[in-house]
């Protein structure tokens, strides 16, 4: 599957899908309507200092009530596929029986998408664990993997006749280490042992669901989505910096890629963590039961690759620390890495987004090539860029009556970010990577987790007071690219 180039434009491969992505808690609102009950994010947003501005997802983009209009907007943009997540707290509130009203919402969404000629791309878990299950131990206990499997099969019962692409998890690194070790995300714990346990039980739940869905319907396209970094040494001639890259890559990338594709956790990282917290590793090793890794390594059809930026890493702290890309909230957090010592980010002068994340398109090309060469090709697994996007401070121009009223959103930086990363995806395709699609994050401005509503990623502007949607310049540019199937 390769791209073609002519004198004026670069064309995308035949069959390449253009889409956008969202997550249930970030856009739906209706937090306690029609039987939905609290998730860990409903609880976490009530913790003082945890979220910028004290924001929460109670209303968000009100997508729950405005879903048909939002699908019509997707059709207007020309999206070929839409990656959305279903809310566990809505479908099986408190981890209990199926809630018919919750399932009905997603059934109607799927019908709207199909009616608009848009392929549904369903993600089962985007971080909204029912709070009642968290109070029983959350992802640190094995039982949650089984409850996750029940939830997944309930959705397949309802949607399996119409949805063919199923993603189990979104970014288990965030759902485990950022959430149970770093404390930046819900449930906000700060424990090395809990992060390790959560990572295993998330992956175990993934493998169980893949096996069960495969047994039900061998034609389904099954997979999961991982977030990745591309780590480079600050000094390639310094063995300590090179080793820092190994440790960062191991704790961010290989910790999830290795068990999924090779049926084992990276032994070097286990020993790195053992050196700083032997008790945590002992708990983790006790939790990995015979046969677990075989389940986790159940073959998948598609690996979703989420990429925002890479990391320049040094074993020693730099004289001038780079600007932080984390929210400056009042609640204390710690490093999400189980073995964080000697991992320091270094400024390299790249452009930055409004979130202070570096803009590094070529990192996406290198990442796709590395995953393809080292993992996916031999497994017969294809790739899709399931998240890529940027937060910028949009320039909003209020138009007078002569200009048609409303507002105009000029976000040239985001449009350029989009073009650059689509080009990077094409570079990977040209190099032989079987990459089947690209999903911009995000369709709508939305609740951006610990950043609240302070940062906007959407190609569609949302006025949170009125819920009016306005397509930004970047949205119009993406629509043009989709129509032309070319850069």
CSV table of C-alpha atoms in Angstrom, one decimal:
chain,number,residue,atom,x,y,z
A,1,UNK,CA,0.0,0.0,0.0
A,2,UNK,CA,2.0,3.0,-1.2
A,3,UNK,CA,1.3,6.6,-2.0
A,4,UNK,CA,1.9,8.2,-5.4
A,5,UNK,CA,3.6,11.5,-6.2
A,6,UNK,CA,3.2,13.8,-9.2
A,7,UNK,CA,4.7,17.2,-9.9
A,8,UNK,CA,2.1,19.1,-7.9
A,9,UNK,CA,0.7,16.9,-5.2
A,10,UNK,CA,1.1,13.8,-3.1
A,11,UNK,CA,-1.8,11.3,-3.3
A,12,UNK,CA,-2.9,9.0,-0.6
A,13,UNK,CA,-3.1,5.3,-1.1
A,14,UNK,CA,-6.2,3.7,-2.4
A,15,UNK,CA,-8.4,2.7,0.5
A,16,UNK,CA,-6.8,5.0,3.0
A,17,UNK,CA,-9.4,6.3,5.4
A,18,UNK,CA,-9.7,9.9,6.7
A,19,UNK,CA,-11.4,10.4,10.0
A,20,UNK,CA,-11.6,12.2,13.3
A,21,UNK,CA,-11.7,11.0,16.8
A,22,UNK,CA,-13.4,11.8,20.1
A,23,UNK,CA,-14.0,10.2,23.5
A,24,UNK,CA,-17.2,9.8,25.4
A,25,UNK,CA,-16.4,11.7,28.6
A,26,UNK,CA,-14.9,14.5,26.7
A,27,UNK,CA,-17.9,15.3,24.5
A,28,UNK,CA,-21.1,13.6,25.6
A,29,UNK,CA,-22.2,15.5,28.7
A,30,UNK,CA,-25.5,14.2,30.1
A,31,UNK,CA,-23.4,12.8,32.9
A,32,UNK,CA,-26.2,11.6,35.1
A,33,UNK,CA,-29.0,11.2,32.6
A,34,UNK,CA,-30.8,8.1,31.3
A,35,UNK,CA,-29.2,5.8,33.9
A,36,UNK,CA,-25.6,6.8,33.5
A,37,UNK,CA,-23.8,6.8,36.8
A,38,UNK,CA,-20.4,8.2,38.0
A,39,UNK,CA,-17.1,7.2,36.3
A,40,UNK,CA,-13.7,7.8,37.8
A,41,UNK,CA,-13.5,11.0,35.9
A,42,UNK,CA,-16.8,12.3,37.4
A,43,UNK,CA,-15.2,11.7,40.8
A,44,UNK,CA,-11.7,13.0,39.9
A,45,UNK,CA,-13.0,16.3,38.6
A,46,UNK,CA,-14.5,17.0,42.0
A,47,UNK,CA,-11.1,16.8,43.7
A,48,UNK,CA,-9.8,20.3,44.4
A,49,UNK,CA,-6.9,21.3,42.2
A,50,UNK,CA,-7.1,18.2,40.0
A,51,UNK,CA,-8.4,19.9,36.8
A,52,UNK,CA,-7.7,23.3,35.4
A,53,UNK,CA,-10.5,25.7,36.4
A,54,UNK,CA,-12.3,23.1,38.4
A,55,UNK,CA,-13.9,22.0,35.1
A,56,UNK,CA,-15.8,18.7,34.5
A,57,UNK,CA,-17.6,16.7,31.8
A,58,UNK,CA,-21.1,17.2,33.1
A,59,UNK,CA,-22.2,19.1,30.0
A,60,UNK,CA,-19.0,19.1,27.8
A,61,UNK,CA,-20.1,19.5,24.2
A,62,UNK,CA,-23.6,18.2,24.9
A,63,UNK,CA,-23.1,15.6,22.2
A,64,UNK,CA,-25.5,13.2,23.9
A,65,UNK,CA,-28.3,15.6,22.9
A,66,UNK,CA,-26.8,16.9,19.7
A,67,UNK,CA,-25.5,13.7,18.2
A,68,UNK,CA,-27.5,13.8,14.9
A,69,UNK,CA,-26.3,17.4,14.2
A,70,UNK,CA,-22.7,16.4,14.9
A,71,UNK,CA,-22.9,13.5,12.5
A,72,UNK,CA,-24.3,15.8,9.9
A,73,UNK,CA,-21.3,18.0,10.5
A,74,UNK,CA,-19.0,15.0,10.0
A,75,UNK,CA,-20.7,14.3,6.7
A,76,UNK,CA,-20.3,18.0,5.7
A,77,UNK,CA,-16.6,17.7,6.3
A,78,UNK,CA,-16.4,14.6,4.2
A,79,UNK,CA,-15.1,12.2,7.0
A,80,UNK,CA,-15.0,8.6,5.9
A,81,UNK,CA,-14.7,7.2,9.4
A,82,UNK,CA,-15.4,8.3,12.9
A,83,UNK,CA,-13.5,6.9,15.9
A,84,UNK,CA,-15.6,7.3,19.1
A,85,UNK,CA,-15.6,5.6,22.5
A,86,UNK,CA,-18.5,4.1,24.4
A,87,UNK,CA,-19.0,5.0,28.0
A,88,UNK,CA,-18.8,2.0,30.3
A,89,UNK,CA,-20.6,4.1,33.0
A,90,UNK,CA,-23.5,4.6,30.5
A,91,UNK,CA,-23.7,1.1,29.1
A,92,UNK,CA,-23.2,-0.9,32.4
A,93,UNK,CA,-23.5,1.7,35.2
A,94,UNK,CA,-21.5,0.8,38.3
A,95,UNK,CA,-20.3,-2.2,36.4
A,96,UNK,CA,-23.8,-3.8,36.9
A,97,UNK,CA,-26.5,-4.8,34.5
A,98,UNK,CA,-26.9,-3.4,31.0
A,99,UNK,CA,-28.6,0.0,30.8
A,100,UNK,CA,-30.9,-0.1,27.8
A,101,UNK,CA,-31.0,3.7,27.4
A,102,UNK,CA,-27.3,3.9,27.3
A,103,UNK,CA,-27.0,1.1,24.7
A,104,UNK,CA,-29.7,2.8,22.7
A,105,UNK,CA,-27.7,6.0,22.4
A,106,UNK,CA,-24.8,4.2,20.7
A,107,UNK,CA,-27.2,2.2,18.5
A,108,UNK,CA,-28.7,5.4,17.3
A,109,UNK,CA,-25.2,6.9,16.8
A,110,UNK,CA,-24.1,3.9,14.7
A,111,UNK,CA,-27.2,4.2,12.6
A,112,UNK,CA,-26.7,7.9,12.0
A,113,UNK,CA,-23.1,7.3,11.0
A,114,UNK,CA,-24.0,4.5,8.5
A,115,UNK,CA,-26.8,6.6,7.1
A,116,UNK,CA,-24.2,9.4,6.5
A,117,UNK,CA,-21.8,6.9,4.8
A,118,UNK,CA,-19.3,7.1,7.7
A,119,UNK,CA,-17.6,4.0,9.0
A,120,UNK,CA,-18.0,3.5,12.8
A,121,UNK,CA,-14.7,2.8,14.5
A,122,UNK,CA,-15.6,1.9,18.1
A,123,UNK,CA,-13.3,2.1,21.1
A,124,UNK,CA,-14.5,0.3,24.2
A,125,UNK,CA,-12.4,2.0,26.8
A,126,UNK,CA,-11.3,5.6,26.8
A,127,UNK,CA,-10.6,5.9,30.6
A,128,UNK,CA,-14.2,6.1,32.0
A,129,UNK,CA,-14.1,3.2,34.5
A,130,UNK,CA,-17.3,3.1,36.6
A,131,UNK,CA,-16.4,4.7,40.0
A,132,UNK,CA,-18.1,1.8,41.8
A,133,UNK,CA,-15.5,-0.6,40.2
A,134,UNK,CA,-12.7,1.7,41.2
A,135,UNK,CA,-13.9,1.5,44.8
A,136,UNK,CA,-13.5,-2.3,44.5
A,137,UNK,CA,-9.9,-1.8,43.4
A,138,UNK,CA,-10.3,-0.6,39.8
A,139,UNK,CA,-7.6,-1.8,37.3
A,140,UNK,CA,-5.4,-2.9,40.2
A,141,UNK,CA,-7.5,-6.0,40.6
A,142,UNK,CA,-8.0,-8.9,38.2
A,143,UNK,CA,-11.8,-8.9,38.5
A,144,UNK,CA,-11.9,-5.6,36.5
A,145,UNK,CA,-10.6,-7.4,33.4
A,146,UNK,CA,-13.5,-9.8,33.6
A,147,UNK,CA,-16.0,-7.0,34.1
A,148,UNK,CA,-14.5,-5.2,31.1
A,149,UNK,CA,-15.1,-8.4,29.0
A,150,UNK,CA,-18.7,-8.5,30.1
A,151,UNK,CA,-19.2,-4.9,29.1
A,152,UNK,CA,-17.6,-5.4,25.7
A,153,UNK,CA,-19.7,-8.4,25.0
A,154,UNK,CA,-22.9,-6.5,26.0
A,155,UNK,CA,-22.0,-3.9,23.3
A,156,UNK,CA,-21.3,-6.5,20.7
A,157,UNK,CA,-24.7,-8.0,21.4
A,158,UNK,CA,-26.2,-4.7,20.5
A,159,UNK,CA,-23.9,-3.4,17.8
A,160,UNK,CA,-22.1,-6.4,16.3
A,161,UNK,CA,-24.5,-6.5,13.4
A,162,UNK,CA,-23.4,-3.1,12.2
A,163,UNK,CA,-19.9,-2.3,13.7
A,164,UNK,CA,-17.0,-4.2,12.2
A,165,UNK,CA,-14.0,-2.4,13.7
A,166,UNK,CA,-13.5,-2.8,17.4
A,167,UNK,CA,-10.7,-1.2,19.5
A,168,UNK,CA,-10.4,-2.5,23.0
A,169,UNK,CA,-8.4,0.1,24.8
A,170,UNK,CA,-7.2,3.7,24.2
A,171,UNK,CA,-3.7,4.5,25.5
A,172,UNK,CA,-3.3,2.0,28.4
A,173,UNK,CA,-0.1,3.8,29.3
A,174,UNK,CA,-2.3,6.8,30.4
A,175,UNK,CA,-4.9,4.6,32.0
A,176,UNK,CA,-2.3,2.9,34.1
A,177,UNK,CA,0.9,4.8,34.7
A,178,UNK,CA,-0.4,8.4,34.2
A,179,UNK,CA,-3.4,7.5,36.4
A,180,UNK,CA,-2.3,5.1,39.0
A,181,UNK,CA,1.4,6.1,39.3
A,182,UNK,CA,1.7,9.7,38.2
A,183,UNK,CA,-1.7,10.8,39.6
A,184,UNK,CA,-2.3,13.4,36.8
A,185,UNK,CA,-5.3,11.5,35.6
A,186,UNK,CA,-8.2,9.7,37.3
A,187,UNK,CA,-8.2,8.0,39.8
A,188,UNK,CA,-5.2,10.1,40.7
A,189,UNK,CA,-3.2,7.6,42.7
A,190,UNK,CA,0.6,7.8,43.0
A,191,UNK,CA,1.8,4.2,43.4
A,192,UNK,CA,4.4,2.3,41.3
A,193,UNK,CA,2.8,-1.0,42.2
A,194,UNK,CA,-0.7,0.1,41.3
A,195,UNK,CA,0.5,1.4,37.9
A,196,UNK,CA,2.2,-1.9,37.1
A,197,UNK,CA,-0.9,-3.9,38.2
A,198,UNK,CA,-3.2,-1.6,36.2
A,199,UNK,CA,-1.1,-2.0,33.1
A,200,UNK,CA,-1.3,-5.8,33.3
A,201,UNK,CA,-5.0,-6.0,34.0
A,202,UNK,CA,-5.8,-3.5,31.2
A,203,UNK,CA,-3.8,-5.7,28.8
A,204,UNK,CA,-5.4,-8.9,30.1
A,205,UNK,CA,-8.9,-7.4,29.6
A,206,UNK,CA,-7.8,-6.4,26.0
A,207,UNK,CA,-6.7,-10.0,25.3
A,208,UNK,CA,-9.8,-11.5,26.8
A,209,UNK,CA,-12.1,-9.3,24.7
A,210,UNK,CA,-10.1,-10.0,21.5
A,211,UNK,CA,-10.4,-13.8,22.1
A,212,UNK,CA,-14.2,-13.6,22.8
A,213,UNK,CA,-15.0,-11.3,19.9
A,214,UNK,CA,-12.9,-13.4,17.5
A,215,UNK,CA,-14.8,-16.5,18.6
A,216,UNK,CA,-18.1,-14.8,17.9
A,217,UNK,CA,-17.2,-13.3,14.5
A,218,UNK,CA,-13.9,-14.1,12.7
A,219,UNK,CA,-14.6,-11.3,10.2
A,220,UNK,CA,-14.2,-8.5,12.7
A,221,UNK,CA,-11.3,-6.0,12.6
A,222,UNK,CA,-9.9,-6.2,16.1
A,223,UNK,CA,-7.2,-4.2,17.8
A,224,UNK,CA,-6.1,-1.7,20.4
A,225,UNK,CA,-4.7,1.8,20.4
A,226,UNK,CA,-1.3,2.7,22.0
A,227,UNK,CA,0.2,6.1,22.5
A,228,UNK,CA,3.9,6.4,21.8
A,229,UNK,CA,6.9,8.6,22.0
A,230,UNK,CA,10.0,8.8,19.9
A,231,UNK,CA,13.0,9.1,22.2
A,232,UNK,CA,16.3,10.5,21.1
A,233,UNK,CA,19.5,10.9,23.2
A,234,UNK,CA,20.6,14.5,23.9
A,235,UNK,CA,24.2,13.3,23.2
A,236,UNK,CA,24.3,10.2,21.0
A,237,UNK,CA,28.0,9.8,22.1
A,238,UNK,CA,27.1,9.7,25.8
A,239,UNK,CA,26.3,6.1,26.9
A,240,UNK,CA,24.3,7.5,29.8
A,241,UNK,CA,22.0,9.4,27.5
A,242,UNK,CA,21.7,6.4,25.2
A,243,UNK,CA,20.7,4.3,28.2
A,244,UNK,CA,18.1,7.0,29.2
A,245,UNK,CA,16.5,6.5,25.8
A,246,UNK,CA,16.4,2.8,26.4
A,247,UNK,CA,14.6,3.3,29.7
A,248,UNK,CA,12.2,5.8,28.4
A,249,UNK,CA,11.3,3.8,25.4
A,250,UNK,CA,10.9,0.7,27.5
A,251,UNK,CA,8.6,2.3,30.0
A,252,UNK,CA,6.5,4.1,27.4
A,253,UNK,CA,6.5,2.0,24.2
A,254,UNK,CA,7.9,-1.5,24.8
A,255,UNK,CA,6.0,-2.1,28.0
A,256,UNK,CA,2.8,-2.5,25.9
A,257,UNK,CA,4.2,-3.5,22.5
A,258,UNK,CA,6.2,-6.4,23.8
A,259,UNK,CA,3.4,-8.3,25.6
A,260,UNK,CA,0.9,-7.7,22.8
A,261,UNK,CA,3.2,-8.8,20.0
A,262,UNK,CA,5.8,-11.0,21.7
A,263,UNK,CA,4.0,-12.3,24.7
A,264,UNK,CA,6.4,-11.0,27.3
A,265,UNK,CA,7.1,-7.8,29.3
A,266,UNK,CA,10.5,-6.2,28.6
A,267,UNK,CA,12.9,-7.9,31.1
A,268,UNK,CA,15.3,-5.0,31.2
A,269,UNK,CA,12.5,-2.6,32.4
A,270,UNK,CA,11.4,-5.1,35.0
A,271,UNK,CA,14.9,-5.1,36.4
A,272,UNK,CA,15.2,-1.3,36.2
A,273,UNK,CA,12.0,-1.0,38.3
A,274,UNK,CA,13.1,-3.8,40.7
A,275,UNK,CA,16.2,-1.8,41.5
A,276,UNK,CA,14.1,1.1,42.8
A,277,UNK,CA,10.9,-0.6,44.1
A,278,UNK,CA,11.4,-4.4,44.5
A,279,UNK,CA,8.1,-4.7,46.4
A,280,UNK,CA,6.2,-3.2,43.5
A,281,UNK,CA,7.7,-5.6,41.1
A,282,UNK,CA,7.0,-8.6,43.4
A,283,UNK,CA,3.3,-7.6,43.5
A,284,UNK,CA,3.3,-7.3,39.7
A,285,UNK,CA,5.0,-10.6,39.1
A,286,UNK,CA,2.5,-12.3,41.5
A,287,UNK,CA,-0.4,-10.9,39.5
A,288,UNK,CA,0.8,-12.3,36.2
A,289,UNK,CA,-0.7,-15.7,36.2
A,290,UNK,CA,0.1,-18.7,34.0
A,291,UNK,CA,-1.5,-18.2,30.6
A,292,UNK,CA,-2.0,-14.4,31.0
A,293,UNK,CA,0.6,-13.4,28.4
A,294,UNK,CA,-0.7,-15.9,25.9
A,295,UNK,CA,-4.1,-14.2,26.2
A,296,UNK,CA,-2.6,-10.7,25.9
A,297,UNK,CA,-0.8,-11.8,22.8
A,298,UNK,CA,-3.9,-12.8,21.0
A,299,UNK,CA,-3.4,-11.8,17.3
A,300,UNK,CA,-4.8,-8.4,16.4
A,301,UNK,CA,-5.7,-7.0,13.0
A,302,UNK,CA,-5.1,-3.3,13.5
A,303,UNK,CA,-2.9,-1.4,15.9
A,304,UNK,CA,-3.9,2.2,16.5
A,305,UNK,CA,-0.9,4.5,16.8
A,306,UNK,CA,-1.4,7.8,18.8
A,307,UNK,CA,1.4,10.3,18.4
A,308,UNK,CA,1.7,13.9,19.4
A,309,UNK,CA,5.4,14.5,20.0
A,310,UNK,CA,8.7,12.9,20.8
A,311,UNK,CA,11.3,13.4,23.5
A,312,UNK,CA,15.0,14.5,23.6
A,313,UNK,CA,16.3,12.8,26.7
A,314,UNK,CA,19.4,13.2,28.9
A,315,UNK,CA,20.6,11.2,31.9
A,316,UNK,CA,21.4,14.5,33.7
A,317,UNK,CA,19.1,17.5,34.2
A,318,UNK,CA,19.8,20.2,31.6
A,319,UNK,CA,21.0,23.7,32.7
A,320,UNK,CA,17.8,25.2,31.4
A,321,UNK,CA,14.8,22.9,31.8
A,322,UNK,CA,12.3,22.8,29.0
A,323,UNK,CA,8.9,24.3,29.4
A,324,UNK,CA,6.5,21.8,30.9
A,325,UNK,CA,3.8,20.3,28.8
A,326,UNK,CA,1.7,19.3,31.8
A,327,UNK,CA,-1.1,21.3,33.3
A,328,UNK,CA,-0.1,23.6,36.2
A,329,UNK,CA,-2.8,22.4,38.6
A,330,UNK,CA,-2.7,22.7,42.3
A,331,UNK,CA,-2.9,19.0,43.1
A,332,UNK,CA,0.6,17.5,43.5
A,333,UNK,CA,1.6,14.7,41.1
A,334,UNK,CA,4.7,12.6,40.6
A,335,UNK,CA,6.5,11.1,37.6
A,336,UNK,CA,4.3,8.5,35.8
A,337,UNK,CA,7.4,6.4,35.1
A,338,UNK,CA,7.9,3.5,37.5
A,339,UNK,CA,11.7,4.1,37.3
A,340,UNK,CA,12.0,7.8,36.7
A,341,UNK,CA,15.6,8.5,37.9
A,342,UNK,CA,17.9,9.8,35.2
A,343,UNK,CA,15.2,10.7,32.7
A,344,UNK,CA,15.3,14.4,31.9
A,345,UNK,CA,13.8,16.2,28.9
A,346,UNK,CA,16.0,18.6,27.0
A,347,UNK,CA,14.9,21.7,25.0
A,348,UNK,CA,15.8,21.4,21.3
A,349,UNK,CA,14.3,24.6,19.9
A,350,UNK,CA,11.3,23.0,18.0
A,351,UNK,CA,8.1,24.9,17.6
A,352,UNK,CA,5.6,24.3,20.4
A,353,UNK,CA,1.8,24.2,20.6
A,354,UNK,CA,-0.2,26.2,23.1
A,355,UNK,CA,0.0,23.2,25.3
A,356,UNK,CA,3.8,23.5,25.2
A,357,UNK,CA,4.1,20.2,23.3
A,358,UNK,CA,6.8,20.1,20.6
A,359,UNK,CA,5.9,19.9,16.9
A,360,UNK,CA,7.9,17.1,15.4
A,361,UNK,CA,6.2,15.6,12.3
A,362,UNK,CA,9.2,13.5,11.3
A,363,UNK,CA,8.9,11.6,14.5
A,364,UNK,CA,5.6,10.2,13.3
A,365,UNK,CA,7.4,8.7,10.2
A,366,UNK,CA,10.1,7.2,12.3
A,367,UNK,CA,7.6,5.8,14.8
A,368,UNK,CA,5.4,4.2,12.1
A,369,UNK,CA,8.5,2.6,10.5
A,370,UNK,CA,9.8,1.3,13.8
A,371,UNK,CA,6.5,-0.3,14.9
A,372,UNK,CA,6.0,-1.8,11.4
A,373,UNK,CA,9.6,-3.2,11.2
A,374,UNK,CA,9.9,-4.4,14.7
A,375,UNK,CA,6.4,-5.6,15.5
A,376,UNK,CA,3.5,-5.3,13.1
A,377,UNK,CA,4.7,-6.6,9.8
A,378,UNK,CA,5.7,-10.0,11.0
A,379,UNK,CA,2.4,-10.3,12.9
A,380,UNK,CA,0.3,-9.4,9.9
A,381,UNK,CA,-1.1,-6.4,11.7
A,382,UNK,CA,-1.8,-3.2,9.8
A,383,UNK,CA,-1.4,0.3,11.3
A,384,UNK,CA,-3.6,3.4,11.6
A,385,UNK,CA,-2.8,6.8,13.0
A,386,UNK,CA,-5.7,6.9,15.5
A,387,UNK,CA,-4.8,10.2,17.2
A,388,UNK,CA,-2.7,13.2,16.1
A,389,UNK,CA,-3.5,16.8,16.7
A,390,UNK,CA,-2.6,20.0,18.4
A,391,UNK,CA,-3.9,22.6,20.9
A,392,UNK,CA,-3.6,26.2,19.7
A,393,UNK,CA,-5.0,29.5,20.9
A,394,UNK,CA,-7.5,30.1,18.1
A,395,UNK,CA,-8.1,33.5,16.6
A,396,UNK,CA,-11.9,34.1,16.7
A,397,UNK,CA,-13.3,36.9,14.5
A,398,UNK,CA,-16.9,38.0,15.1
A,399,UNK,CA,-18.5,38.6,11.8
A,400,UNK,CA,-21.0,41.4,11.2
A,401,UNK,CA,-24.3,40.9,9.4
A,402,UNK,CA,-22.7,41.8,6.1
A,403,UNK,CA,-20.2,39.0,6.6
A,404,UNK,CA,-23.0,36.5,7.3
A,405,UNK,CA,-22.8,36.8,11.1
A,406,UNK,CA,-21.3,34.2,13.4
A,407,UNK,CA,-17.6,33.8,13.9
A,408,UNK,CA,-14.6,32.9,11.8
A,409,UNK,CA,-11.8,30.8,13.3
A,410,UNK,CA,-8.4,31.3,11.7
A,411,UNK,CA,-6.1,28.6,13.0
A,412,UNK,CA,-3.3,28.5,10.5
A,413,UNK,CA,-0.9,26.8,12.9
A,414,UNK,CA,-3.3,23.8,13.4
A,415,UNK,CA,-3.9,23.5,9.6
A,416,UNK,CA,-0.1,23.4,9.1
A,417,UNK,CA,0.3,20.9,11.9
A,418,UNK,CA,-2.3,18.7,10.2
A,419,UNK,CA,-0.7,18.9,6.7
A,420,UNK,CA,2.8,18.2,8.1
A,421,UNK,CA,1.7,15.1,10.0
A,422,UNK,CA,-0.4,13.8,7.0
A,423,UNK,CA,2.8,14.2,5.0
A,424,UNK,CA,4.7,12.3,7.6
A,425,UNK,CA,2.2,9.5,7.4
A,426,UNK,CA,2.6,9.5,3.6
A,427,UNK,CA,6.4,9.3,4.1
A,428,UNK,CA,5.9,6.1,6.1
A,429,UNK,CA,3.6,4.7,3.5
A,430,UNK,CA,6.2,5.4,0.8
A,431,UNK,CA,8.7,3.5,2.9
A,432,UNK,CA,6.5,0.4,2.8
A,433,UNK,CA,4.5,0.8,6.0
A,434,UNK,CA,1.0,-0.6,5.7
A,435,UNK,CA,-0.8,2.4,7.3
A,436,UNK,CA,-4.5,2.4,6.5
A,437,UNK,CA,-5.9,5.6,8.0
A,438,UNK,CA,-5.5,8.9,9.8
A,439,UNK,CA,-7.8,10.3,12.6
A,440,UNK,CA,-7.3,13.9,13.6
A,441,UNK,CA,-7.7,14.6,17.3
A,442,UNK,CA,-10.2,16.0,17.7
A,443,UNK,CA,-13.3,16.6,15.8
A,444,UNK,CA,-14.6,19.1,18.4
A,445,UNK,CA,-13.0,21.3,21.0
A,446,UNK,CA,-13.8,19.4,24.2
A,447,UNK,CA,-13.0,18.6,27.9
A,448,UNK,CA,-9.2,18.0,27.7
A,449,UNK,CA,-8.9,15.9,30.9
A,450,UNK,CA,-6.6,17.5,33.5
A,451,UNK,CA,-6.5,20.7,31.3
A,452,UNK,CA,-10.3,21.1,31.5
A,453,UNK,CA,-11.6,23.4,28.8
A,454,UNK,CA,-8.4,25.5,28.8
A,455,UNK,CA,-7.0,23.9,25.6
A,456,UNK,CA,-8.7,23.4,22.3
A,457,UNK,CA,-7.7,20.6,19.9
A,458,UNK,CA,-10.8,20.6,17.6
A,459,UNK,CA,-11.1,21.3,13.9
A,460,UNK,CA,-14.5,22.4,14.9
A,461,UNK,CA,-14.9,25.3,17.4
A,462,UNK,CA,-17.4,24.9,20.2
A,463,UNK,CA,-18.8,27.9,22.1
A,464,UNK,CA,-19.3,26.2,25.5
A,465,UNK,CA,-21.9,28.8,26.5
A,466,UNK,CA,-24.1,28.3,23.5
A,467,UNK,CA,-22.9,25.0,22.1
A,468,UNK,CA,-22.7,26.5,18.7
A,469,UNK,CA,-20.3,24.6,16.4
A,470,UNK,CA,-18.1,26.5,13.8
A,471,UNK,CA,-15.8,24.7,11.4
A,472,UNK,CA,-12.3,26.2,11.7
A,473,UNK,CA,-9.9,27.0,8.9
A,474,UNK,CA,-8.2,23.7,9.7
A,475,UNK,CA,-11.5,21.8,9.4
A,476,UNK,CA,-12.0,23.3,5.9
A,477,UNK,CA,-8.4,22.4,5.0
A,478,UNK,CA,-8.9,18.8,6.1
A,479,UNK,CA,-12.2,18.7,4.2
A,480,UNK,CA,-10.3,19.8,1.0
A,481,UNK,CA,-7.6,17.2,1.6
A,482,UNK,CA,-10.2,14.5,2.0
A,483,UNK,CA,-12.0,15.6,-1.1
A,484,UNK,CA,-8.8,15.7,-3.2
A,485,UNK,CA,-7.2,12.6,-1.5
A,486,UNK,CA,-4.0,14.5,-1.8
A,487,UNK,CA,-1.7,17.0,-0.2
